[in-house]
PDB file of C-alpha atoms in Angstrom:
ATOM      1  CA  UNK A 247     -19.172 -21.527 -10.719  1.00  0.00           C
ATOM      2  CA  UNK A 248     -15.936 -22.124 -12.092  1.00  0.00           C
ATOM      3  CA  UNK A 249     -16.781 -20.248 -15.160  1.00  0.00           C
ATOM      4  CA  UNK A 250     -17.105 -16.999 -12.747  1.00  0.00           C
ATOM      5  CA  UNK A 251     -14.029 -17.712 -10.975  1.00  0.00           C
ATOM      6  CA  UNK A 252     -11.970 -17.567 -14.071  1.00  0.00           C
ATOM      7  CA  UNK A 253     -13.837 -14.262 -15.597  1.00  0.00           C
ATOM      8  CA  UNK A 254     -11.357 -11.591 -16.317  1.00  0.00           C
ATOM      9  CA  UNK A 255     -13.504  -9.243 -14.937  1.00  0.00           C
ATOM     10  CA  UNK A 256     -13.545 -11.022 -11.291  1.00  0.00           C
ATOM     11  CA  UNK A 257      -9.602 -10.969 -11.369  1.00  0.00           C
ATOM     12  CA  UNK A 258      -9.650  -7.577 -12.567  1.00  0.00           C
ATOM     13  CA  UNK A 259     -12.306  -6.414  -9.514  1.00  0.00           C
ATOM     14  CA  UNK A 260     -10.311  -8.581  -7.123  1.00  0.00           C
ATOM     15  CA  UNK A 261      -6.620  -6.852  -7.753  1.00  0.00           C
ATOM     16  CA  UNK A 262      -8.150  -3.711  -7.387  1.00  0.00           C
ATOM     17  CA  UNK A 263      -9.319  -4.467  -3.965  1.00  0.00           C
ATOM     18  CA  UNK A 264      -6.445  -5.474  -3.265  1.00  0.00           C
ATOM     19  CA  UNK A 265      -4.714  -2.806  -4.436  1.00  0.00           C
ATOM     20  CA  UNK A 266      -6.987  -0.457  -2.613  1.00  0.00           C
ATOM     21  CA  UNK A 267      -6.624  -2.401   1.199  1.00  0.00           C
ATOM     22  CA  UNK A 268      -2.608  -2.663   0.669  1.00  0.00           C
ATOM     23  CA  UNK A 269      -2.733   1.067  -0.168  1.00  0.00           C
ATOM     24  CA  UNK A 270      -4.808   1.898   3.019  1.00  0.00           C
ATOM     25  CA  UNK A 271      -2.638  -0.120   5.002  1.00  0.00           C
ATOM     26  CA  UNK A 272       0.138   1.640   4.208  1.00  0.00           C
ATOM     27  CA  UNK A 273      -1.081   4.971   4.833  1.00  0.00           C
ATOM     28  CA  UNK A 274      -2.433   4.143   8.434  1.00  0.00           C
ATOM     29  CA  UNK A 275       0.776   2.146   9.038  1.00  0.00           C
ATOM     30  CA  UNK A 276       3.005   5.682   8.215  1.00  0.00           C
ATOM     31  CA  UNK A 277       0.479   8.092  10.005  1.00  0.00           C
ATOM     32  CA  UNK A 278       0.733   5.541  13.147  1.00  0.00           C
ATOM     33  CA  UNK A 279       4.517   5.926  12.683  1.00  0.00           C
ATOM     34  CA  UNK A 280       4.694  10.070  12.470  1.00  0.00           C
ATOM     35  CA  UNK A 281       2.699  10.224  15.228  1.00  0.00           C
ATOM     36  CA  UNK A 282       4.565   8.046  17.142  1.00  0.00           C
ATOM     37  CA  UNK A 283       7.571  10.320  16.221  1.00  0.00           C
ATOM     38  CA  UNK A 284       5.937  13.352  17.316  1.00  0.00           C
ATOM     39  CA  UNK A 285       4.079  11.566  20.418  1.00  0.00           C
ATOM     40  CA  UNK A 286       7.721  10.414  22.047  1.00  0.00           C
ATOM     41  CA  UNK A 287       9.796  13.071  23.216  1.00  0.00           C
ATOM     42  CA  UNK A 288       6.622  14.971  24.622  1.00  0.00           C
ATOM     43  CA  UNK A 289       5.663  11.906  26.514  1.00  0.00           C
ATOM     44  CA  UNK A 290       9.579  11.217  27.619  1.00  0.00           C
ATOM     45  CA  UNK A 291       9.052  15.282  29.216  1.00  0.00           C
ATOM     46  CA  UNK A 292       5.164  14.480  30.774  1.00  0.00           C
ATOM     47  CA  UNK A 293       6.570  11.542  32.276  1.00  0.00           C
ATOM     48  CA  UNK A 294       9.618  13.278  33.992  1.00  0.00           C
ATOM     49  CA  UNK A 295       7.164  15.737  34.687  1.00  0.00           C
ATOM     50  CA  UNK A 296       4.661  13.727  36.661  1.00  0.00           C
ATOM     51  CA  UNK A 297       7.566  12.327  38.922  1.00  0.00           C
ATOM     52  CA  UNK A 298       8.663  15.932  39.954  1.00  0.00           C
ATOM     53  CA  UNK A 299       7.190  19.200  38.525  1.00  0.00           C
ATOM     54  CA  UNK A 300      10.803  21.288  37.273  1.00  0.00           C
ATOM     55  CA  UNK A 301      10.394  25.038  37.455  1.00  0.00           C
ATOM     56  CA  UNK A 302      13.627  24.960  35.217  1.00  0.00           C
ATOM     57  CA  UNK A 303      12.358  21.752  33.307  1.00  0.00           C
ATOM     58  CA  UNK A 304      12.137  23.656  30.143  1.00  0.00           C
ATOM     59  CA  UNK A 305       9.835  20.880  28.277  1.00  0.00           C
ATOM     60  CA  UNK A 306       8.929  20.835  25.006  1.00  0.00           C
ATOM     61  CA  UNK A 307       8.850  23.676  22.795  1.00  0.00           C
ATOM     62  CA  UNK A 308       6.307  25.160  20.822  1.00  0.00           C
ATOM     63  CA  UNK A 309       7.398  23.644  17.443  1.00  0.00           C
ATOM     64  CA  UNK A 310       6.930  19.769  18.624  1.00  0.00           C
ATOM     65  CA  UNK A 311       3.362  20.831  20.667  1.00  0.00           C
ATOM     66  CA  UNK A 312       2.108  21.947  17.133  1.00  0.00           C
ATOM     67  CA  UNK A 313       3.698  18.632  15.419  1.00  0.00           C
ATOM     68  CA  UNK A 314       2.199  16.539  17.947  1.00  0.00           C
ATOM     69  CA  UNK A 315      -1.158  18.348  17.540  1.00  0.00           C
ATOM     70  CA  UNK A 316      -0.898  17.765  13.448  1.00  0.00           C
ATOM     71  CA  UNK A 317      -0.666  14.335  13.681  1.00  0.00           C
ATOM     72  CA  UNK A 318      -3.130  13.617  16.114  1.00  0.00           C
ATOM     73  CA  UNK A 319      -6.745  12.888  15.103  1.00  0.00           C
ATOM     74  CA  UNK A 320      -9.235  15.790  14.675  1.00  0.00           C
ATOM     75  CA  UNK A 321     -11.531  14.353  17.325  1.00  0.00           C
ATOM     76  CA  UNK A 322      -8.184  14.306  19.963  1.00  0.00           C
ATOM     77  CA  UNK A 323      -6.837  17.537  19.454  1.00  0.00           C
ATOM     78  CA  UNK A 324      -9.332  19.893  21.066  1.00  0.00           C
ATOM     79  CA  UNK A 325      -9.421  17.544  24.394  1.00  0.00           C
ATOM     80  CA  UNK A 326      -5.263  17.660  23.824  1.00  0.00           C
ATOM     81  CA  UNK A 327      -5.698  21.383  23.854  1.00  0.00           C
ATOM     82  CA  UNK A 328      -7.689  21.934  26.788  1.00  0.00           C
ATOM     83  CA  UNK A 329      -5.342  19.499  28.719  1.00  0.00           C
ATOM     84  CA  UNK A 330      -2.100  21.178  27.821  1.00  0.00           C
ATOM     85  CA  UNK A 331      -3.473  24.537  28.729  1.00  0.00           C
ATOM     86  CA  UNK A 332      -4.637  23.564  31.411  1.00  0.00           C
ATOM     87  CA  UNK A 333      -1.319  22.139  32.642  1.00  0.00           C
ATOM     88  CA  UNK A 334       0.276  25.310  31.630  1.00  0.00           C
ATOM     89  CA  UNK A 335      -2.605  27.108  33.909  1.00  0.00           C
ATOM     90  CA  UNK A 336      -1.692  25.319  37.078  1.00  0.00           C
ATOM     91  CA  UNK A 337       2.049  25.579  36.650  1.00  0.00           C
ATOM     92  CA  UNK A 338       1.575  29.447  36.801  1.00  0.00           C
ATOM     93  CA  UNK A 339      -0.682  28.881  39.451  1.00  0.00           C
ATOM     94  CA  UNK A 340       1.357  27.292  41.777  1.00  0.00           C
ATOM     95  CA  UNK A 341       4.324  28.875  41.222  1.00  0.00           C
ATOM     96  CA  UNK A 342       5.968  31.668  43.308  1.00  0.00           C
ATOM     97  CA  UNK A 343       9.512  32.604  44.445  1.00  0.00           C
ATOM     98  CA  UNK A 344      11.205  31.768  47.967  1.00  0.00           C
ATOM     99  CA  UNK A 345      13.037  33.841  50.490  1.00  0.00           C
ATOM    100  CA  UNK A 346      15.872  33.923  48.008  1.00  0.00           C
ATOM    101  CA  UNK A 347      14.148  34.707  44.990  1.00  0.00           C
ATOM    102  CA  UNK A 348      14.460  31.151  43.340  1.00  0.00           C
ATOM    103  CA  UNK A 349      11.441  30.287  41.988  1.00  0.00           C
ATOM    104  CA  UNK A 350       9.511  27.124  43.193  1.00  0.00           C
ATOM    105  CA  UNK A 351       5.879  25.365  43.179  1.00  0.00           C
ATOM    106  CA  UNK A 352       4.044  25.589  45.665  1.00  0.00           C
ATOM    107  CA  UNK A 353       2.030  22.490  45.216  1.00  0.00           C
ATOM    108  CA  UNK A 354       2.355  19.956  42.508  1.00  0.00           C
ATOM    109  CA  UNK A 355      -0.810  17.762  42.929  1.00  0.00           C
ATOM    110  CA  UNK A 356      -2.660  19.951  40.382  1.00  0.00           C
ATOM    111  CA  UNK A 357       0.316  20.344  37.990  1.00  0.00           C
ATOM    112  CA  UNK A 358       0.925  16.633  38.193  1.00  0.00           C
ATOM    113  CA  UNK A 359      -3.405  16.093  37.893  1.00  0.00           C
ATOM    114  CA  UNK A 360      -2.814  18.264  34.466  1.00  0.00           C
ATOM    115  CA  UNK A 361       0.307  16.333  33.152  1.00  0.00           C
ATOM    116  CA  UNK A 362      -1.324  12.942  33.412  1.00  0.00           C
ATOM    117  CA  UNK A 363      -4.341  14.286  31.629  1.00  0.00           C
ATOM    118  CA  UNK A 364      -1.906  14.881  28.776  1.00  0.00           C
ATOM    119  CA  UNK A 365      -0.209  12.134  29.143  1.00  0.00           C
ATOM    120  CA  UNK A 366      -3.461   9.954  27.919  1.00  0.00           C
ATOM    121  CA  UNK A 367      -2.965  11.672  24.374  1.00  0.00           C
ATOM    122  CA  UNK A 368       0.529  10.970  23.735  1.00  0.00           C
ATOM    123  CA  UNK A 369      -0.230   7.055  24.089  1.00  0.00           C
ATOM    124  CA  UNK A 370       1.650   4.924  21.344  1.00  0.00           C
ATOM    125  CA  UNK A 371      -0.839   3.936  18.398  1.00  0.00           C
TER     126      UNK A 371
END
């Protein structure tokens, strides 16, 4: 036994695992970290968001939806997808302009339904 555990070949095998799980780490622990990034100031909007719908909220543009998307999973981003558009559906749903021409929702329980469906995909890893 002792014989085996001082075999060159053993050390050799054993540094390359090594090498291999410290190398994997890594990678997850930087992909965790962009997507993180990304995730934030989308969830900082969904979160205003779900407290009061904002015809004029502006949110987040295209650019950061599509960086957000990129660094998500490939089994997340279709259900991500579907959710956002879905959100943007019942926003122009619901909205429609006032007596004075300002533009308003009508009713937010959908629009708010939609954001917190998002709001499960922009969860910190």
């Amino acid at each position: 036994m002792l014989e085996l555990l001082q075999s060159p070949l053993l050390s050799l095998l054993t540094f390359l695992g090594g090498l291999l799980v410290g190398h994997r780490t890594a990678l997850w622990r930087d992909r965790r970290k962009e997507f993180n990034d990304a995730a934030d100031p989308v969830r900082a909007w969904l979160l205003k968001e779900c407290s009061a719908p904002n015809v004029m909220g502006g949110g987040p543009g295209r650019a950061e939806i599509d960086q957000l998307v990129q660094r998500m999973h490939w089994w997340r981003r279709k259900g991500f997808g579907a959710a956002w558009q879905r959100q943007q559906k019942a926003r122009e749903d619901a909205l429609h302009q006032d007596s004075w021409g300002q533009p308003l929702y009508r009713d937010t329980a959908q629009i708010k339904a939609a954001l917190e469906a998002c709001l499960a995909y922009t969860r910190r890893w």
